[in-house]
XYZ file of C-alpha atoms in Angstrom:
445
model
C 2.252 19.426 12.411
C 5.948 19.725 13.273
C 8.037 22.725 12.256
C 9.779 20.912 9.385
C 6.477 19.880 7.786
C 5.073 23.378 8.319
C 8.047 24.886 6.499
C 7.650 22.494 3.567
C 3.923 23.229 3.374
C 4.481 26.990 3.464
C 7.014 26.688 0.651
C 4.648 24.621 -1.494
C 1.815 27.122 -1.036
C 4.078 30.077 -1.820
C 5.356 28.394 -4.999
C 1.786 27.883 -6.240
C -0.022 31.212 -5.731
C -3.637 31.723 -6.721
C -4.557 28.032 -6.598
C -6.833 27.670 -3.540
C -8.146 24.204 -4.425
C -4.607 22.838 -4.753
C -3.654 24.526 -1.478
C -6.645 22.931 0.252
C -5.709 19.461 -0.989
C -2.073 19.877 0.058
C -2.928 21.157 3.545
C -5.340 18.269 4.170
C -2.642 15.723 3.341
C 0.115 17.483 5.307
C -2.077 17.597 8.418
C -2.129 13.785 8.415
C 1.535 13.042 7.812
C 3.240 14.050 11.065
C 3.121 10.523 12.568
C 4.649 9.009 9.410
C 7.630 11.329 9.439
C 8.203 10.745 13.140
C 8.570 7.018 12.379
C 10.372 7.486 9.065
C 12.624 10.571 9.162
C 14.382 9.272 6.048
C 11.383 10.485 4.056
C 12.138 14.054 5.061
C 15.819 13.656 4.212
C 14.899 12.383 0.744
C 12.540 15.374 0.238
C 9.703 13.034 -0.692
C 7.021 15.583 0.162
C 8.643 18.385 -1.800
C 8.975 16.095 -4.813
C 5.438 14.753 -4.425
C 3.962 18.254 -4.481
C 5.774 19.268 -7.664
C 4.242 17.712 -10.801
C 6.629 15.780 -12.992
C 5.178 17.598 -15.990
C 2.568 20.327 -16.621
C 1.212 20.820 -20.129
C -0.919 23.831 -21.149
C -2.017 24.316 -24.725
C -4.362 26.247 -27.015
C -7.438 24.478 -28.420
C -8.854 26.271 -31.495
C -12.102 25.012 -33.072
C -15.072 26.300 -35.051
C -18.673 26.308 -33.860
C -21.702 25.487 -36.008
C -21.984 29.117 -37.113
C -18.432 29.011 -38.468
C -17.015 31.227 -35.709
C -13.550 30.449 -34.398
C -13.496 29.560 -30.695
C -10.425 29.304 -28.475
C -10.174 27.250 -25.303
C -7.290 26.241 -23.090
C -6.257 22.619 -22.553
C -4.370 21.122 -19.600
C -2.673 17.887 -18.631
C -0.788 17.646 -15.349
C 1.275 14.462 -15.162
C 1.824 14.499 -11.428
C 3.528 11.298 -10.295
C 4.508 8.074 -12.073
C 6.174 6.199 -9.210
C 3.555 3.429 -9.278
C 2.772 3.305 -12.987
C 1.655 5.408 -15.956
C -0.153 8.618 -15.111
C -3.863 7.889 -14.722
C -6.694 10.336 -14.250
C -9.655 11.917 -15.973
C -10.240 14.845 -18.285
C -12.707 17.502 -17.113
C -14.476 19.819 -19.589
C -16.075 22.659 -17.624
C -15.801 26.469 -17.588
C -14.316 26.376 -14.074
C -11.237 24.433 -15.191
C -7.898 26.176 -14.757
C -4.448 24.998 -13.740
C -5.179 25.078 -9.995
C -8.248 22.825 -10.347
C -6.304 20.354 -12.477
C -3.416 20.300 -9.989
C -5.753 19.720 -7.053
C -7.422 16.844 -8.874
C -4.093 15.382 -9.984
C -2.638 15.590 -6.473
C -5.661 13.793 -5.026
C -5.362 11.224 -7.810
C -1.888 10.167 -6.653
C -3.232 8.948 -3.306
C -6.494 7.612 -4.709
C -4.700 5.502 -7.303
C -2.218 4.227 -4.736
C -5.065 3.107 -2.460
C -6.553 0.931 -5.205
C -3.451 -1.269 -5.127
C -3.309 -1.066 -8.926
C -0.084 -0.113 -10.788
C -1.117 3.405 -11.795
C 0.334 6.834 -11.116
C -1.533 10.120 -10.736
C -2.486 12.726 -13.327
C -5.395 14.885 -14.434
C -6.379 17.138 -17.299
C -9.147 18.979 -19.033
C -10.260 22.240 -20.560
C -12.412 25.282 -19.840
C -14.633 24.175 -22.746
C -18.297 23.700 -21.803
C -19.998 20.869 -23.745
C -23.416 21.761 -22.333
C -25.639 23.199 -25.044
C -23.175 22.322 -27.803
C -24.130 20.121 -30.729
C -22.518 16.737 -31.267
C -20.643 18.204 -34.228
C -19.235 21.040 -32.109
C -18.178 18.626 -29.364
C -16.498 16.426 -31.980
C -14.558 19.333 -33.499
C -13.424 20.473 -30.059
C -12.341 16.957 -29.028
C -10.429 16.466 -32.264
C -8.563 19.743 -31.782
C -7.870 18.926 -28.133
C -6.444 15.506 -29.011
C -4.360 16.918 -31.864
C -2.105 18.384 -29.175
C -2.657 15.931 -26.343
C -1.814 12.806 -28.363
C 1.932 13.498 -28.244
C 1.919 13.399 -24.428
C -0.077 10.204 -23.754
C 0.145 6.460 -24.344
C -0.759 3.185 -22.655
C 2.660 3.051 -20.932
C 2.922 6.810 -20.348
C -0.356 8.510 -19.504
C -3.889 7.095 -19.728
C -6.679 9.702 -19.503
C -10.327 8.914 -18.787
C -13.557 10.861 -18.355
C -14.651 13.256 -15.625
C -17.192 16.083 -15.436
C -18.271 16.964 -18.984
C -16.426 14.012 -20.515
C -18.522 10.893 -21.022
C -18.738 8.149 -23.610
C -19.405 10.587 -26.451
C -16.308 12.664 -25.740
C -14.082 9.633 -25.136
C -15.190 8.238 -28.501
C -14.260 11.410 -30.367
C -10.942 11.680 -28.515
C -10.013 8.056 -29.216
C -10.970 8.342 -32.871
C -8.669 11.319 -33.347
C -5.818 9.605 -31.482
C -6.170 6.558 -33.736
C -6.322 8.734 -36.834
C -3.161 10.689 -35.958
C -1.033 7.776 -34.718
C -2.286 5.069 -37.082
C -2.375 2.733 -34.072
C -5.318 1.050 -32.360
C -4.056 1.392 -28.799
C -7.125 0.495 -26.769
C -5.271 1.126 -23.521
C -4.554 4.794 -24.209
C -7.976 5.961 -22.957
C -10.460 4.386 -20.570
C -14.196 4.843 -20.375
C -14.564 3.609 -23.943
C -17.706 2.041 -25.387
C -18.046 -1.636 -24.504
C -18.220 -2.587 -28.199
C -14.719 -1.208 -28.847
C -12.555 -1.923 -25.825
C -14.466 -0.522 -22.887
C -15.144 -2.350 -19.661
C -18.500 -3.340 -18.286
C -19.206 -1.634 -14.940
C -16.997 1.362 -15.847
C -19.964 3.759 -16.140
C -21.329 2.543 -12.813
C -18.015 2.172 -11.010
C -17.538 5.493 -9.199
C -21.094 5.619 -7.879
C -21.175 1.919 -7.025
C -17.778 2.154 -5.343
C -18.811 5.113 -3.198
C -21.791 3.170 -1.888
C -19.734 0.006 -1.307
C -17.155 1.982 0.709
C -19.898 3.712 2.714
C -21.602 0.375 3.368
C -18.337 -0.940 4.826
C -18.133 2.104 7.109
C -21.718 1.558 8.258
C -20.921 -2.071 9.068
C -18.369 -0.904 11.639
C -21.327 0.594 13.557
C -23.438 -2.532 13.194
C -25.731 -1.097 10.522
C -26.037 -0.869 6.720
C -27.776 1.050 3.925
C -30.939 -0.943 4.507
C -33.614 1.459 5.760
C -31.451 4.581 5.502
C -32.778 7.889 4.204
C -30.191 9.113 1.683
C -29.567 12.434 -0.051
C -27.249 12.619 -3.072
C -25.939 15.816 -4.628
C -25.567 15.906 -8.383
C -27.440 13.965 -11.041
C -24.650 13.023 -13.405
C -23.128 9.623 -13.945
C -21.655 9.252 -10.431
C -24.787 10.420 -8.655
C -27.192 8.307 -10.716
C -25.236 5.130 -10.110
C -24.784 5.902 -6.415
C -28.565 6.286 -6.180
C -29.091 2.990 -7.991
C -26.660 1.043 -5.800
C -27.909 2.551 -2.525
C -31.484 1.600 -3.380
C -30.444 -1.951 -4.312
C -28.999 -2.174 -0.791
C -32.329 -1.126 0.735
C -31.951 2.640 1.137
C -34.494 5.237 0.067
C -32.783 8.041 -1.860
C -35.115 11.001 -1.511
C -33.248 13.867 -3.192
C -30.658 14.786 -5.817
C -29.634 17.992 -7.566
C -28.291 19.663 -10.667
C -26.959 23.154 -11.336
C -30.501 24.567 -11.577
C -32.040 23.145 -8.412
C -33.008 19.914 -6.690
C -35.861 17.439 -6.407
C -37.380 15.727 -3.390
C -39.045 12.386 -4.104
C -40.128 10.861 -0.803
C -41.090 7.589 -2.510
C -37.496 7.160 -3.639
C -35.855 8.406 -6.830
C -37.021 6.552 -9.949
C -33.599 5.717 -11.399
C -35.000 4.693 -14.778
C -36.746 8.021 -15.229
C -33.723 9.931 -13.945
C -31.471 8.188 -16.489
C -33.926 9.004 -19.270
C -34.086 12.681 -18.329
C -30.348 13.205 -17.781
C -28.616 10.711 -20.077
C -31.038 10.403 -23.007
C -32.871 13.727 -23.137
C -29.974 15.685 -21.555
C -32.644 17.550 -19.625
C -32.943 19.171 -16.206
C -34.400 17.872 -12.939
C -37.371 20.136 -13.448
C -38.294 17.775 -16.307
C -38.163 14.817 -13.894
C -40.570 16.590 -11.528
C -42.978 17.336 -14.354
C -43.074 13.670 -15.356
C -43.535 12.037 -11.929
C -46.325 12.597 -9.418
C -45.542 13.556 -5.852
C -42.158 15.133 -6.613
C -41.171 18.574 -5.353
C -38.776 20.639 -7.459
C -36.881 23.465 -5.760
C -35.379 26.059 -8.080
C -31.942 26.980 -6.778
C -31.252 26.387 -3.115
C -29.232 23.533 -1.693
C -30.083 19.848 -1.707
C -28.461 19.707 1.727
C -31.553 21.416 3.130
C -33.117 17.942 2.919
C -32.580 15.750 5.999
C -30.738 12.450 5.604
C -29.143 9.701 7.655
C -26.549 9.164 4.888
C -25.173 11.931 2.649
C -23.432 11.187 -0.638
C -22.000 14.411 -2.129
C -21.414 13.536 -5.797
C -21.388 16.930 -7.533
C -18.257 19.061 -7.226
C -15.614 20.415 -4.855
C -16.489 22.428 -1.728
C -20.259 22.046 -2.087
C -20.896 21.103 1.552
C -19.734 23.512 4.269
C -19.555 23.510 8.053
C -22.981 25.095 8.630
C -24.623 22.504 6.390
C -22.705 19.730 8.153
C -23.891 20.896 11.566
C -27.520 21.047 10.414
C -27.376 17.550 8.918
C -25.882 16.199 12.157
C -28.626 17.798 14.261
C -31.140 15.942 12.124
C -29.662 12.477 12.468
C -26.771 12.142 9.989
C -24.790 8.907 10.443
C -22.383 8.807 7.513
C -20.936 10.738 4.575
C -19.374 9.080 1.531
C -17.743 11.476 -0.919
C -18.549 10.529 -4.507
C -17.001 13.749 -5.830
C -13.466 15.047 -5.338
C -13.167 17.111 -2.140
C -16.877 18.089 -1.976
C -16.694 18.840 1.758
C -14.921 21.975 2.937
C -12.288 21.630 5.696
C -14.659 23.053 8.300
C -17.326 20.536 7.263
C -14.872 17.663 7.631
C -13.914 18.919 11.105
C -17.581 19.132 12.134
C -18.266 15.594 10.900
C -15.252 14.155 12.682
C -15.897 15.993 15.951
C -19.460 14.632 15.959
C -18.323 11.067 15.304
C -20.028 10.890 11.911
C -18.528 8.257 9.638
C -16.682 10.200 6.933
C -15.258 8.614 3.781
C -13.002 11.094 1.916
C -13.176 11.178 -1.854
C -9.672 9.842 -2.420
C -10.868 6.596 -0.826
C -14.639 6.507 -1.293
C -14.738 7.452 -4.973
C -11.744 5.390 -6.093
C -14.011 2.840 -7.785
C -13.953 4.716 -11.073
C -10.204 4.729 -11.495
C -9.971 1.174 -10.150
C -12.295 -0.036 -12.888
C -10.370 2.041 -15.409
C -7.306 0.041 -14.385
C -9.349 -3.144 -14.878
C -10.235 -1.852 -18.352
C -6.505 -1.387 -19.023
C -5.928 -5.004 -17.969
C -8.564 -6.232 -20.389
C -7.129 -4.105 -23.195
C -3.611 -5.413 -22.546
C -4.760 -9.031 -22.825
C -7.314 -8.422 -25.604
C -9.922 -9.791 -23.213
C -13.437 -8.847 -22.101
C -14.897 -9.696 -18.695
C -18.520 -10.193 -17.693
C -20.407 -7.564 -15.705
C -20.582 -9.903 -12.706
C -16.844 -10.649 -12.708
C -15.908 -6.974 -13.066
C -18.328 -5.890 -10.347
C -16.895 -8.557 -8.055
C -13.387 -7.213 -8.674
C -14.614 -3.668 -7.997
C -16.211 -4.776 -4.739
C -13.008 -6.526 -3.646
C -10.980 -3.392 -4.378
C -13.353 -1.059 -2.512
C -13.549 -3.337 0.523
C -9.752 -3.518 0.447
C -9.469 0.276 0.346
C -11.819 0.570 3.308
C -9.927 -2.034 5.309
C -6.562 -0.432 4.468
C -7.772 3.009 5.573
C -9.280 1.615 8.774
C -6.189 -0.443 9.630
C -3.843 2.490 8.919
C -5.891 4.791 11.142
C -5.668 2.188 13.912
C -1.915 1.749 13.385
C -1.296 5.484 13.699
C -3.426 5.936 16.800
C -6.624 7.484 15.456
C -9.217 4.712 14.973
C -12.091 5.560 12.650
C -10.310 8.531 11.055
C -10.624 7.588 7.378
C -9.048 10.876 6.274
C -5.833 10.068 8.121
C -6.000 6.433 7.024
C -6.422 7.331 3.352
C -3.721 9.995 3.351
C -1.113 7.896 5.143
C -2.036 4.672 3.355
C -1.661 6.263 -0.069
C 1.407 8.314 0.849
C 3.422 5.417 2.253
C 2.894 3.328 -0.879
C 4.014 6.122 -3.198
C 6.887 7.191 -0.942
C 8.292 3.649 -0.832
C 8.304 3.524 -4.639
C 9.936 6.948 -4.924
C 12.691 5.948 -2.499
C 13.330 2.740 -4.408
C 13.600 4.531 -7.767
C 16.158 7.104 -6.706
C 16.266 10.864 -7.127
C 14.353 11.477 -10.354
C-alpha cells in the first residue's frame, strides 16, 4: 500500500473508533487497491475512497414495543444508506443482539462492492436492530416489526432504499414489516422490500439464492482446477436459510455434506445431511441441531465446539463474521482442503484468508461468493416493477448466469492486475472500479 492510501486508511479508521468489523472490511479493500490508483491517479484526486468510506446517511432510532406480559421493551434500530452511485440503496436488515452501528457499517460497506459485482443497478446499504427474535412469540415479533417500520418507513422506498432480510429476518418478519409500511403509506409498493412471500410479490428462488449462489461460485472456482463438487466432502457452518440451501445445492452437484452447526453445537452425519429433516427441524419446528441428531440414526451431535474440527475438502462458512481463524485454516489445509466459499459476510479472519491464499486454496470472498441473495432480490425488484412473476427455472437460470459472471469478472480482474487466482483482489477491484466510475460521472455529491 502506498503512502497516500495508508494516510487515507488511517484517517478513516480514526474517524470511526470502536468499530473493529468496519475497520477490518475497510483494511481488506484498501490492501487491494494500490494497483488501481497507480493506473488511475484521478481517483485519488477526486477523493473517491474518502467519499466511499463515509456513508451518505446513517439513521439510528428508538424502537419501543410491548412483550406478551405487557412490559415495555426498548431496542435500537439502524439503517446505514452507504452509497447510491449505482442505484437505490439495497441491503438486508439483521435482527440480532450483536447488532450495533459498527456491524451495520461493515455490512453496508461490503454491500457496495457485492452489489456492484452483480451488474445490477443497486447501491449499498444495510440495517437492523439489536432485537433478538429467537424465543419470541409471533405476536411479539409482529409488534416489534411494526414499531421498527413506523420509523423506518420515512427513509425507504422502491427508488430510494430497498431493505431485505438477513440474520433473524425471514419471511415472517418481512411480512410484518411490509404490512406496516402499506398501512402507514396507503400504498402497495411491492418493490420497497424484497424477500416477500411468493403469493404477494416475492420471487421464486429468493429463499434459496444466497446458498445456491455460494455453491455455484465455488463450483466455478473448482472448475479452474479441473474438478467440481462431485465427490467432495463438504462442511458447512450454520444451519439457517443460507446454510440449508448451500447444503442442498452442493449435494445436488454430487457432494456429501457431512456437518453443519448452530449456536449450540454441531452435527456430523457421515451419510450426508438429510436436507428435508434439517428443514423440518430448523424452519418448521424452529428447533436445535440436537433435535436432528435425536431423529436420525448414525448422527453425532457435539455440544459446543467448532464445526471446523471436522475435516473437509470444501468449506462453506455460512454462519457469521470472523468464525474461521488462521489456526482452523491451517488445520483444514493439512487435512486436504481444496476450496472455501464464503456464504456469510466476512466469516474468515484476515489471518485465515492469508493462510488460505499462501497455501493455494481456492478462496471465494463473501462479497463475491454470497452475492446470489442480493442478485435475486434485484430480480424480485424487476418483477415487481413490471407486475410480473417468473418461473423457478427461469429465475434460477438468471441467478446462475449472474454468479458465473461474478466469478469470471473476479478472475479476469485478478489476471488484469497481475495476481491470477486472487479472488479477493478481483472482487475488491472489480466492484470498486464500477462504483468509482459512477461516482466520477455524477460529480461531487
